[in-house]
Coordinates of C-alpha atoms and ligand atoms in Angstrom, one line a residue:
M1 CA -19.0 -18.0 14.1
A2 CA -20.2 -20.1 11.2
M3 CA -22.9 -21.6 13.4
N4 CA -24.2 -18.1 14.3
I5 CA -24.4 -17.1 10.7
M6 CA -26.4 -20.3 9.9
V7 CA -28.8 -19.6 12.7
I8 CA -29.3 -16.0 11.6
K9 CA -29.8 -17.1 8.0
K10 CA -32.5 -19.6 9.1
L11 CA -34.2 -17.0 11.1
L12 CA -34.1 -14.5 8.3
A13 CA -35.2 -16.8 5.6
P14 CA -39.0 -16.2 6.0
L15 CA -38.4 -12.5 6.1
C16 CA -36.4 -12.6 2.8
L17 CA -39.1 -14.6 1.2
F18 CA -41.6 -11.9 2.2
A19 CA -39.2 -9.2 0.9
A20 CA -38.9 -10.9 -2.4
V21 CA -42.6 -10.9 -3.1
S22 CA -43.1 -7.3 -2.0
A23 CA -41.8 -4.3 -3.9
P24 CA -38.0 -4.2 -4.3
A25 CA -36.2 -1.7 -2.0
Q26 CA -35.7 1.8 -3.4
H27 CA -32.2 3.0 -3.7
L28 CA -30.4 6.1 -4.6
V29 CA -28.6 4.3 -7.5
D30 CA -31.3 3.2 -9.9
S31 CA -31.5 -0.6 -10.5
K32 CA -30.6 -0.3 -14.3
T33 CA -27.3 1.5 -13.5
F34 CA -26.5 -0.7 -10.6
S35 CA -27.1 -3.9 -12.5
A36 CA -25.1 -2.7 -15.6
I37 CA -22.1 -2.1 -13.3
A38 CA -22.6 -5.3 -11.3
N39 CA -22.6 -7.4 -14.4
E40 CA -19.6 -5.7 -16.1
Y41 CA -17.3 -5.5 -13.1
S42 CA -15.1 -8.6 -12.9
G43 CA -13.5 -9.7 -9.7
E44 CA -11.3 -12.1 -11.8
S45 CA -10.0 -9.1 -13.8
A46 CA -9.3 -7.1 -10.7
Q47 CA -7.3 -10.1 -9.4
E48 CA -5.5 -10.5 -12.7
N49 CA -4.4 -6.8 -12.4
T50 CA -3.3 -7.5 -8.9
R51 CA -1.2 -10.5 -10.1
R52 CA 0.6 -8.2 -12.6
I53 CA 1.3 -5.5 -10.0
V54 CA 2.8 -7.8 -7.4
E55 CA 5.5 -8.9 -9.8
Y56 CA 7.3 -5.6 -9.0
H57 CA 9.1 -4.5 -5.8
R58 CA 7.2 -1.3 -5.6
I59 CA 9.1 1.0 -3.3
Q60 CA 8.2 4.7 -3.2
G61 CA 10.7 6.8 -5.2
S62 CA 12.3 3.7 -6.9
P63 CA 12.6 2.9 -10.6
M64 CA 10.8 -0.4 -9.7
M65 CA 7.8 1.7 -8.8
A66 CA 8.1 3.7 -12.1
S67 CA 8.3 0.4 -14.0
V68 CA 4.9 -1.0 -12.6
A69 CA 3.3 2.4 -13.5
E70 CA 4.8 2.5 -17.0
Q71 CA 4.6 -1.2 -17.8
V72 CA 1.4 -2.4 -16.1
V73 CA -1.0 0.4 -15.1
L74 CA -0.6 2.9 -17.9
P75 CA -0.7 0.5 -20.9
R76 CA -3.8 -1.3 -19.5
L77 CA -5.6 2.1 -19.0
K78 CA -4.7 3.1 -22.5
A79 CA -5.9 -0.3 -23.8
F80 CA -9.2 0.4 -22.1
G81 CA -9.5 3.6 -24.1
F82 CA -8.6 6.0 -21.3
E83 CA -7.0 9.5 -21.4
A84 CA -4.2 8.5 -19.1
E85 CA -0.7 9.8 -18.2
I86 CA 2.3 9.5 -15.9
E87 CA 3.3 12.4 -13.6
Q88 CA 6.6 12.5 -11.7
F89 CA 8.0 14.6 -8.9
P90 CA 11.6 14.7 -7.5
S91 CA 12.2 12.2 -4.7
D92 CA 15.7 12.7 -3.3
G93 CA 15.7 12.5 0.5
K94 CA 15.6 16.3 0.8
T95 CA 12.7 17.8 -1.2
R96 CA 9.8 18.4 1.1
Y97 CA 6.1 18.0 0.2
G98 CA 4.0 19.5 3.0
T99 CA 5.6 18.2 6.2
Y100 CA 7.1 15.1 4.5
I101 CA 10.6 14.7 3.2
S102 CA 10.6 12.7 0.0
P103 CA 12.4 9.3 0.2
M104 CA 15.7 8.7 -1.7
G105 CA 15.5 7.0 -5.0
W106 CA 16.5 3.4 -4.6
D107 CA 17.5 1.0 -7.4
M108 CA 17.7 -2.4 -5.8
R109 CA 19.2 -5.2 -7.8
A110 CA 20.5 -8.1 -5.6
G111 CA 21.3 -8.9 -2.1
E112 CA 22.4 -11.8 0.1
L113 CA 23.0 -12.4 3.8
W114 CA 25.1 -15.4 5.0
I115 CA 26.2 -16.9 8.3
E116 CA 29.9 -16.9 7.4
N117 CA 31.2 -18.6 10.5
A118 CA 30.1 -20.0 13.8
S119 CA 33.2 -20.4 16.0
G120 CA 31.5 -22.9 18.4
V121 CA 30.7 -25.4 15.6
K122 CA 33.4 -27.7 14.3
D123 CA 33.8 -27.6 10.5
F124 CA 31.0 -25.1 10.1
Q125 CA 29.7 -24.6 6.5
P126 CA 28.2 -21.2 5.6
I127 CA 24.4 -20.9 5.6
M128 CA 22.4 -18.5 3.5
L129 CA 19.8 -16.5 5.5
C130 CA 18.4 -14.2 2.9
R131 CA 18.5 -13.8 -0.9
Y132 CA 16.7 -10.8 -2.3
A133 CA 15.6 -12.7 -5.4
D134 CA 13.8 -15.3 -3.1
V135 CA 12.3 -13.0 -0.4
P136 CA 12.6 -9.3 -1.5
M137 CA 11.3 -8.3 1.9
C138 CA 14.4 -9.7 3.6
V139 CA 16.4 -6.6 2.5
S140 CA 15.7 -3.5 4.5
T141 CA 14.2 -0.9 2.1
Y142 CA 16.6 1.9 1.1
S143 CA 19.7 -0.2 2.0
K144 CA 22.9 1.2 0.6
G145 CA 24.8 -0.9 -1.8
G146 CA 28.0 -2.5 -0.5
E147 CA 29.5 -5.4 1.4
W148 CA 30.3 -6.0 5.0
S149 CA 31.0 -8.8 7.4
G150 CA 31.3 -8.9 11.2
E151 CA 30.5 -10.6 14.4
L152 CA 26.9 -10.4 15.5
A153 CA 26.1 -8.4 18.6
D154 CA 22.5 -8.7 20.0
V155 CA 21.5 -5.1 21.1
G156 CA 17.8 -5.8 21.9
S157 CA 15.7 -3.1 20.3
G158 CA 18.8 -1.3 19.3
T159 CA 17.1 2.1 18.9
S160 CA 18.4 4.0 21.9
D161 CA 21.8 4.9 23.4
A162 CA 21.1 2.7 26.4
D163 CA 21.0 -0.4 24.2
Y164 CA 24.7 0.2 23.4
K165 CA 25.9 1.1 26.9
S166 CA 27.3 -2.4 27.7
I167 CA 28.0 -3.6 24.2
D168 CA 30.6 -2.3 21.8
V169 CA 29.3 -2.7 18.3
R170 CA 32.2 -1.0 16.5
G171 CA 33.1 -3.1 13.4
K172 CA 30.3 -5.6 14.4
V173 CA 26.9 -6.3 13.0
A174 CA 24.0 -5.1 15.2
L175 CA 21.4 -7.8 15.7
A176 CA 18.3 -5.8 16.8
S177 CA 14.5 -6.0 16.9
G178 CA 13.7 -2.2 16.5
Y179 CA 12.7 -0.4 13.4
A180 CA 15.6 -0.5 10.9
A181 CA 15.8 3.3 10.3
N182 CA 16.3 3.8 14.0
V183 CA 18.7 0.9 14.5
V184 CA 20.9 2.2 11.6
R185 CA 20.9 5.7 13.1
E186 CA 21.9 4.5 16.5
G187 CA 23.9 1.3 15.8
V188 CA 25.7 2.3 12.6
I189 CA 25.9 6.1 12.4
K190 CA 26.4 6.7 16.1
H191 CA 28.1 3.6 17.4
G192 CA 30.0 2.3 14.4
A193 CA 28.4 -1.0 13.5
V194 CA 29.0 -2.1 9.9
G195 CA 25.5 -3.3 9.2
V196 CA 22.2 -4.4 10.8
V197 CA 20.2 -7.6 11.0
I198 CA 16.6 -7.2 12.2
Y199 CA 14.6 -9.9 13.9
P200 CA 11.0 -10.0 15.1
A201 CA 10.4 -8.5 18.5
A202 CA 9.4 -11.0 21.2
G203 CA 5.7 -12.1 20.9
D204 CA 5.4 -10.6 17.4
R205 CA 3.1 -12.8 15.3
P206 CA 4.2 -16.1 17.1
D207 CA 1.9 -18.1 14.8
H208 CA 4.1 -17.1 11.9
P209 CA 7.7 -18.1 12.9
D210 CA 9.0 -18.1 9.3
M211 CA 7.5 -14.6 8.5
V212 CA 10.0 -11.9 7.4
R213 CA 8.6 -8.5 8.2
Y214 CA 8.8 -5.3 6.1
N215 CA 11.3 -2.9 7.4
G216 CA 13.1 0.2 6.0
I217 CA 16.1 2.4 6.6
W218 CA 14.8 5.6 5.0
P219 CA 18.0 7.6 4.9
R220 CA 17.8 11.4 4.2
A221 CA 20.1 12.8 1.6
E222 CA 22.6 14.1 4.1
E223 CA 22.9 10.6 5.7
V224 CA 23.8 8.7 2.4
D225 CA 27.6 8.8 3.1
K226 CA 27.1 7.3 6.6
T227 CA 24.2 4.8 6.2
R228 CA 24.6 1.1 5.5
S229 CA 22.4 -1.8 4.6
G230 CA 20.2 -4.1 6.6
F231 CA 18.4 -7.4 6.4
Q232 CA 15.3 -8.9 8.1
I233 CA 15.3 -12.5 9.4
S234 CA 12.4 -14.7 10.7
R235 CA 11.9 -15.8 14.2
N236 CA 13.1 -19.3 13.3
Q237 CA 16.3 -17.9 11.7
Y238 CA 16.9 -15.7 14.9
D239 CA 16.5 -18.8 17.1
T240 CA 19.1 -20.6 15.0
L241 CA 21.5 -17.6 15.3
K242 CA 21.0 -17.4 19.1
R243 CA 21.7 -21.2 19.4
L244 CA 25.0 -20.7 17.5
M245 CA 25.9 -17.6 19.5
K246 CA 25.6 -19.5 22.8
Q247 CA 28.4 -21.8 21.5
G248 CA 30.7 -19.0 20.3
A249 CA 31.1 -15.9 18.1
V250 CA 29.0 -15.9 15.0
R251 CA 30.0 -13.9 11.9
V252 CA 27.6 -12.8 9.2
H253 CA 28.3 -11.5 5.7
G254 CA 26.0 -9.1 3.9
K255 CA 26.2 -8.0 0.3
I256 CA 23.9 -5.6 -1.5
D257 CA 23.9 -4.4 -5.1
A258 CA 21.8 -1.2 -5.0
T259 CA 22.1 2.5 -5.6
L260 CA 20.7 5.3 -3.4
G261 CA 20.4 8.6 -5.3
P262 CA 18.0 11.1 -6.7
G263 CA 14.8 9.4 -7.7
K264 CA 11.2 10.2 -8.7
L265 CA 7.8 9.7 -7.3
T266 CA 5.6 8.2 -10.1
L267 CA 1.9 8.8 -10.3
V268 CA -0.6 7.5 -12.9
H269 CA -3.7 9.6 -13.8
A270 CA -6.8 8.6 -15.8
Y271 CA -9.8 10.7 -16.4
L272 CA -13.4 10.3 -17.4
R273 CA -14.2 13.9 -18.2
G274 CA -17.4 15.5 -17.0
T275 CA -19.9 16.6 -19.6
E276 CA -21.3 19.6 -17.6
H277 CA -18.6 20.6 -15.0
P278 CA -15.4 18.9 -16.0
E279 CA -13.5 21.2 -13.6
R280 CA -15.1 19.5 -10.7
E281 CA -13.9 16.0 -9.9
V282 CA -14.5 13.0 -7.8
L283 CA -11.0 11.7 -7.1
I284 CA -10.6 7.9 -6.8
S285 CA -7.1 7.2 -5.4
G286 CA -5.1 4.2 -4.3
H287 CA -1.4 3.7 -3.5
L288 CA 0.4 1.5 -6.0
D289 CA 3.5 1.0 -4.0
H290 CA 4.7 -1.5 -1.4
P291 CA 7.2 -4.4 -1.4
K292 CA 6.9 -7.4 -3.6
W293 CA 4.6 -9.4 -3.0
S294 CA 2.4 -7.3 -0.9
A295 CA -0.9 -8.1 -2.6
N296 CA -3.5 -6.9 -0.2
D297 CA -1.7 -3.7 0.6
N298 CA -2.1 -2.3 -1.9
A299 CA -2.0 -4.2 -5.2
S300 CA -5.6 -5.1 -4.5
G301 CA -6.8 -1.6 -4.2
S302 CA -4.8 -0.6 -7.3
G303 CA -6.1 -3.6 -9.3
A304 CA -9.7 -3.1 -8.2
M305 CA -9.5 0.6 -9.2
M306 CA -8.2 -0.4 -12.7
E307 CA -11.2 -2.7 -13.1
A308 CA -13.6 0.0 -11.8
A309 CA -12.1 2.4 -14.4
R310 CA -12.5 -0.2 -17.2
T311 CA -16.0 -1.0 -16.2
L312 CA -17.2 2.6 -16.3
Q313 CA -15.3 3.4 -19.5
K314 CA -16.8 0.4 -21.3
L315 CA -20.4 1.0 -20.1
I316 CA -20.1 4.7 -21.2
A317 CA -18.7 3.8 -24.6
E318 CA -21.5 1.3 -25.1
K319 CA -24.0 3.9 -24.0
K320 CA -25.3 1.7 -21.2
L321 CA -24.3 4.5 -18.8
A322 CA -24.4 8.2 -19.4
A323 CA -21.1 10.0 -19.3
P324 CA -20.6 11.6 -15.9
K325 CA -21.6 15.3 -15.4
I326 CA -18.5 16.0 -13.4
T327 CA -15.0 14.5 -13.9
I328 CA -14.0 11.1 -12.4
H329 CA -10.3 11.2 -11.8
F330 CA -8.4 8.0 -11.0
M331 CA -5.0 8.4 -9.4
W332 CA -2.4 5.7 -8.5
V333 CA 0.2 7.1 -6.1
P334 CA 3.2 6.3 -4.0
E335 CA 1.6 6.2 -0.5
Y336 CA 1.7 9.6 1.4
F337 CA 4.6 11.1 -0.6
G338 CA 2.8 10.9 -4.0
T339 CA -0.4 12.3 -2.6
L340 CA 1.4 15.2 -0.8
A341 CA 3.6 15.9 -3.9
Y342 CA 0.4 16.1 -6.0
V343 CA -1.6 18.4 -3.7
S344 CA 1.6 20.6 -3.1
N345 CA 2.0 21.0 -6.9
H346 CA -1.6 21.3 -7.9
P347 CA -3.4 24.3 -6.3
E348 CA -6.6 23.2 -8.0
A349 CA -6.5 20.0 -5.9
R350 CA -8.6 21.5 -3.2
R351 CA -12.0 20.8 -1.7
C352 CA -14.9 22.3 -3.6
D353 CA -16.7 25.0 -1.7
S354 CA -19.8 23.6 -0.3
P355 CA -23.0 25.6 0.1
W356 CA -23.3 24.0 3.5
D357 CA -20.1 25.7 4.6
D358 CA -21.8 29.1 4.8
P359 CA -25.5 29.3 5.3
R360 CA -25.6 32.7 3.6
R361 CA -24.4 31.1 0.4
Q362 CA -27.0 28.3 0.3
Q363 CA -29.0 30.1 -2.3
A364 CA -26.0 30.7 -4.5
D365 CA -25.2 28.3 -7.3
A366 CA -22.5 26.0 -5.8
F367 CA -21.1 25.4 -9.3
S368 CA -20.9 29.1 -10.4
S369 CA -17.3 29.7 -9.5
G370 CA -16.0 27.4 -12.4
K371 CA -12.8 26.8 -10.5
P372 CA -11.3 23.3 -10.5
C373 CA -11.9 21.5 -7.3
I374 CA -12.4 18.1 -5.7
V375 CA -16.0 17.2 -4.7
A376 CA -15.0 14.0 -2.9
N377 CA -12.2 11.4 -2.6
I378 CA -12.6 7.7 -2.4
N379 CA -9.3 6.0 -1.4
M380 CA -9.0 2.3 -2.0
D381 CA -6.6 0.6 0.3
M382 CA -6.4 -3.1 1.1
V383 CA -9.7 -3.9 -0.5
G384 CA -8.5 -7.5 -1.0
E385 CA -8.5 -8.1 2.8
D386 CA -9.6 -11.6 3.8
T387 CA -12.2 -10.7 6.4
V388 CA -12.4 -14.3 7.6
K389 CA -8.6 -14.7 8.1
T390 CA -8.5 -11.4 10.0
N391 CA -11.8 -12.0 11.8
S392 CA -12.9 -8.6 10.6
R393 CA -16.0 -7.0 9.0
F394 CA -16.7 -4.7 6.1
Y395 CA -17.2 -1.4 7.9
F396 CA -18.4 2.0 6.7
T397 CA -17.2 4.9 8.7
K398 CA -19.1 8.1 8.2
S399 CA -17.3 11.4 7.7
P400 CA -16.9 13.6 10.8
D401 CA -19.5 16.3 11.4
S402 CA -16.9 19.0 10.6
V403 CA -16.6 17.6 7.1
P404 CA -20.2 16.8 6.1
S405 CA -20.6 14.9 2.8
F406 CA -23.3 13.4 0.7
L407 CA -21.1 10.3 0.7
D408 CA -22.4 9.2 4.1
G409 CA -25.9 8.8 2.7
L410 CA -24.9 7.6 -0.7
L411 CA -22.4 4.9 0.4
T412 CA -24.6 3.6 3.3
D413 CA -27.3 3.0 0.7
V414 CA -24.9 1.5 -1.9
M415 CA -23.6 -0.9 0.7
A416 CA -27.1 -2.0 1.5
Q417 CA -27.9 -2.4 -2.2
T418 CA -24.7 -4.4 -2.8
R419 CA -25.6 -6.7 0.1
E420 CA -29.1 -7.3 -1.2
A421 CA -27.7 -8.0 -4.7
D422 CA -25.6 -10.9 -3.2
L423 CA -22.7 -10.3 -5.6
Y424 CA -19.7 -12.7 -5.8
A425 CA -16.9 -13.3 -8.3
Q426 CA -17.4 -16.7 -9.8
T427 CA -14.0 -17.9 -8.7
G428 CA -13.9 -15.8 -5.5
T429 CA -14.7 -16.6 -1.9
R430 CA -18.3 -16.4 -0.6
N431 CA -17.1 -14.1 2.3
Y432 CA -19.0 -10.8 2.4
Ligands
LIG501 ZN1 -2.0 0.6 2.3

């Protein structure tokens, strides 16, 4: 790969030289505007925002999610000089937004999973497998508070009736590789297990044997009485358990200090109001949630958005950029649920009528209705992806023909302009 890039660079070098001495490329964004933004925007600041955000276990509907919104995002936006606010919607495992049932509120404080005893090992001393304070992702999201202990029973995937045909898990702990929500419904609620321990499925990321995957129970309100808690373990920890289980029964002990109950979906809004048509907005969104320390998904998008907001606000205040003619609305949300709660509760959050929708209206003034609406949405998710680690590229996917947009033309051109400008954060990688 590196070799190929070097060869291409050598081949292109004479062409670039030629381009440099001829007229600069023409772009839709004028060079003064582009350069003002490029100089003000700081990759380091975006990363610093990201560092603050990842300190929180940001689960949708949880008070931890409200904390990061109230303690990190909102105060920073206000310090930048923004008109910014928090908006909350009920999240209780029964309220529906569109086709989605909102998650329960979940206040997670502490949790531990221990190997309590291995009957095949003489003078066995307990071994800790998980401590929430060390690896927050080792506790299944939306685990119910409480304590249990029992013998481990490996039920394979553990997500269907068939997995429990030949194994009685009543009073035991289901050791399973399926999605925790389904393992709890099958193993605990239907078949009487006291708790679940989830291990990586065979062949799942074999290069990362110590990895603990994100997994969740997602109980609905009517299941709160019957649900239990779960833990995730790594492949190496699973191998240890299996080795011990070959020698005799293995008992584990799980303890969770958490509360499941009515919670809130917390959103943060910030606005740069339009000078000509403030009722029309470009919506810039990103999901602020995800488990500690999920940095790429999506502290990175949230942190980059905060820096984009700061950049525009500062350049406008310094009169280096004109204020926008239509409103720019930044919105940090709990993924899916927050967006759906927002559009369900705000009838004005609808697509602006486009003159292209109806040829007869092409002559009409597209702005004449004066109704609030959304011109376009740019959603920033996982913008901190390391394209070298993932052997990926920076792609631009055009909108489908059924949803035509000026964004296709504009963003294709901005991407080309960005590439030509060869922009890098001083302390960042040189990866494109
Ligand atoms: Zn995401």
